[in-house]
Amino acid sequence: MRGNTMTELSTIILDRIRDVPDYPKPGVMFKDITPLLADPIAMAAVVDALAGLEQVDKIVGIEARGFILAAPVAYRAAAGFVPVRKKGKLPAETLEESYDLEYGSATIEVHRDAFTPGERVLIVDDVLATGGTAKATVELVRRAGAEVVGIAVLMELAFLKGRERLGGVGLHSLVIV
């Protein structure tokens, strides 16, 4: 699957994402990536594409589906992996940030010592929707002393305009719907 064009990669991805209406709340169209994750060739193509974006020291994965992509991306990029988790899920001292999302609000945390000042960090997640989670993650990484070199997502939901909330942080979306 290596060497795919972006058009081929987009087709591979879109053919393996299932729409689930009214989940987790009525009116929300959930993008289920589990069919993509179950396909080893498609999963490898996505990991390869995301891992080749930036030379970084750390890859941040956003709970929960972001972990699934970010960990193998970190491995492929020879970078460390740092989880950003829901409030109360990390055992040591944390920094936290609250934000709004398309179906409610939440607070995320990262370990206070997850980064060395000046480390270059790529944030990886499955979907960019309203941009609230990504923006909050950018703030956490910066407060911890690292440099955010970009955000990479499997899919961007353009109609929710999340890109506009990112304040100039570079965004790379493998597919935009």
Coordinates of C-alpha atoms in Angstrom, one line a residue:
M1 CA 0.0 0.0 0.0
R2 CA 3.0 2.3 0.2
G3 CA 3.3 4.9 -2.5
N4 CA -0.5 5.6 -2.7
T5 CA -1.6 8.9 -4.2
M6 CA -3.8 11.0 -1.9
T7 CA -6.7 10.2 -4.2
E8 CA -6.1 6.4 -3.8
L9 CA -5.7 6.9 0.0
S10 CA -8.9 8.9 0.2
T11 CA -10.8 6.1 -1.5
I12 CA -9.3 3.5 0.7
I13 CA -10.3 5.4 3.8
L14 CA -13.8 6.5 2.7
D15 CA -14.7 2.9 1.6
R16 CA -13.9 1.7 5.1
I17 CA -15.7 4.3 7.2
R18 CA -19.3 3.5 8.3
D19 CA -21.9 6.2 9.1
V20 CA -23.9 5.4 12.2
P21 CA -26.9 7.8 12.6
D22 CA -28.0 9.1 16.0
Y23 CA -24.9 8.0 17.9
P24 CA -24.0 8.8 20.6
K25 CA -26.9 11.3 20.6
P26 CA -29.9 11.9 18.3
G27 CA -28.9 14.1 15.4
V28 CA -25.2 13.1 15.4
M29 CA -23.8 11.1 12.4
F30 CA -21.0 9.1 14.0
K31 CA -18.1 8.1 11.7
D32 CA -17.2 4.6 12.7
I33 CA -13.5 3.8 11.8
T34 CA -13.6 0.2 13.0
P35 CA -13.9 -1.3 9.5
L36 CA -10.8 0.6 8.5
L37 CA -9.0 -0.5 11.6
A38 CA -9.9 -4.1 10.8
D39 CA -8.3 -4.0 7.4
P40 CA -4.5 -4.4 7.8
I41 CA -3.7 -3.0 4.4
A42 CA -5.8 0.1 4.9
M43 CA -4.5 0.6 8.4
A44 CA -0.9 0.4 7.3
A45 CA -1.6 2.9 4.5
V46 CA -3.1 5.4 7.0
V47 CA -0.2 4.9 9.5
D48 CA 2.4 5.3 6.8
A49 CA 0.7 8.5 5.5
L50 CA 0.5 10.1 9.0
A51 CA 4.0 9.0 10.1
G52 CA 5.6 10.7 7.1
L53 CA 4.2 14.2 7.7
E54 CA 6.7 15.8 10.1
Q55 CA 10.0 15.0 11.8
V56 CA 9.0 15.1 15.5
D57 CA 10.1 14.1 19.0
K58 CA 6.6 13.1 20.2
I59 CA 3.3 12.1 18.8
V60 CA 0.2 13.0 21.0
G61 CA -2.8 10.8 20.7
I62 CA -6.2 12.1 21.8
E63 CA -8.5 9.7 23.8
A64 CA -9.8 7.4 22.7
R65 CA -9.7 6.6 19.0
G66 CA -6.7 8.9 18.6
F67 CA -4.7 6.4 20.6
I68 CA -5.4 3.7 18.1
L69 CA -3.8 5.8 15.3
A70 CA -1.2 7.8 17.2
A71 CA 0.6 4.8 18.9
P72 CA 1.5 3.1 15.6
V73 CA 2.3 6.4 14.0
A74 CA 4.8 7.2 16.8
Y75 CA 6.4 3.8 16.3
R76 CA 6.7 4.3 12.6
A77 CA 8.0 7.8 13.1
A78 CA 10.5 6.7 15.7
A79 CA 9.0 9.2 18.2
G80 CA 7.6 8.9 21.7
F81 CA 3.9 8.6 22.3
V82 CA 2.0 10.8 24.7
P83 CA -1.7 10.2 25.6
V84 CA -4.1 13.0 26.2
R85 CA -6.9 11.6 28.3
K86 CA -10.2 12.4 29.8
K87 CA -10.0 14.1 33.2
G88 CA -9.1 11.7 36.1
K89 CA -7.6 9.0 33.9
L90 CA -3.9 9.8 34.3
P91 CA -2.1 8.8 37.5
A92 CA 0.5 11.6 38.0
E93 CA 0.3 15.4 38.2
T94 CA -1.5 16.8 35.1
L95 CA -2.4 19.9 33.2
E96 CA -6.0 20.2 32.2
E97 CA -8.1 22.0 29.6
S98 CA -11.9 22.2 29.2
Y99 CA -13.6 22.5 25.8
D100 CA -16.9 22.2 23.9
L101 CA -17.5 19.5 21.3
E102 CA -20.2 18.7 18.9
Y103 CA -22.4 16.9 21.4
G104 CA -21.5 18.4 24.8
S105 CA -18.4 19.5 26.8
A106 CA -15.4 17.8 28.3
T107 CA -12.0 18.2 30.1
I108 CA -8.8 16.6 29.0
E109 CA -5.5 16.2 30.7
V110 CA -1.8 15.4 30.0
H111 CA 0.9 14.6 32.4
R112 CA 2.7 17.8 33.5
D113 CA 6.1 16.1 32.7
A114 CA 5.1 14.5 29.4
F115 CA 7.4 16.8 27.3
T116 CA 10.8 18.4 27.5
P117 CA 10.8 22.1 26.7
G118 CA 11.3 22.6 22.9
E119 CA 10.3 19.1 21.8
R120 CA 8.5 19.0 18.5
V121 CA 5.1 17.5 18.7
L122 CA 2.5 16.2 16.2
I123 CA -1.0 15.8 17.5
V124 CA -2.9 12.8 15.9
D125 CA -6.6 12.1 16.1
D126 CA -9.2 10.2 14.1
V127 CA -11.7 13.0 13.3
L128 CA -11.6 16.8 13.4
A129 CA -15.2 17.9 14.1
T130 CA -15.7 21.3 15.8
G131 CA -12.0 21.6 16.7
G132 CA -12.6 21.9 20.4
T133 CA -10.6 18.8 21.4
A134 CA -7.7 19.6 19.0
K135 CA -7.5 23.2 20.2
A136 CA -7.5 22.1 23.9
T137 CA -4.8 19.6 23.1
V138 CA -2.7 22.3 21.4
E139 CA -3.0 24.5 24.6
L140 CA -2.0 21.6 26.8
V141 CA 1.1 20.7 24.8
R142 CA 2.2 24.4 24.7
R143 CA 1.6 24.9 28.4
A144 CA 3.8 21.8 29.0
G145 CA 6.6 23.6 27.1
A146 CA 6.6 21.8 23.8
E147 CA 6.2 23.1 20.2
V148 CA 3.1 21.9 18.2
V149 CA 4.3 21.4 14.7
G150 CA 0.9 20.4 13.4
I151 CA -2.3 18.3 13.8
A152 CA -2.9 15.3 11.6
V153 CA -6.3 13.6 11.4
L154 CA -7.8 10.7 9.5
M155 CA -10.9 12.7 8.6
E156 CA -12.0 16.3 8.8
L157 CA -15.7 17.1 8.9
A158 CA -15.5 20.4 7.0
F159 CA -19.1 21.4 7.6
L160 CA -18.4 21.8 11.3
K161 CA -15.6 24.3 10.6
G162 CA -13.2 23.0 13.2
R163 CA -10.2 24.1 11.2
E164 CA -11.2 27.7 12.0
R165 CA -10.7 27.2 15.7
L166 CA -7.1 26.0 15.4
G167 CA -5.5 29.5 15.4
G168 CA -3.0 28.9 12.6
V169 CA -1.8 25.5 13.7
G170 CA -1.1 23.5 10.5
L171 CA -3.7 20.8 9.9
H172 CA -3.3 17.8 7.7
S173 CA -6.4 15.8 6.9
L174 CA -6.2 12.5 5.0
V175 CA -9.8 13.0 3.9
I176 CA -12.2 15.9 4.1
V177 CA -16.0 15.4 4.1

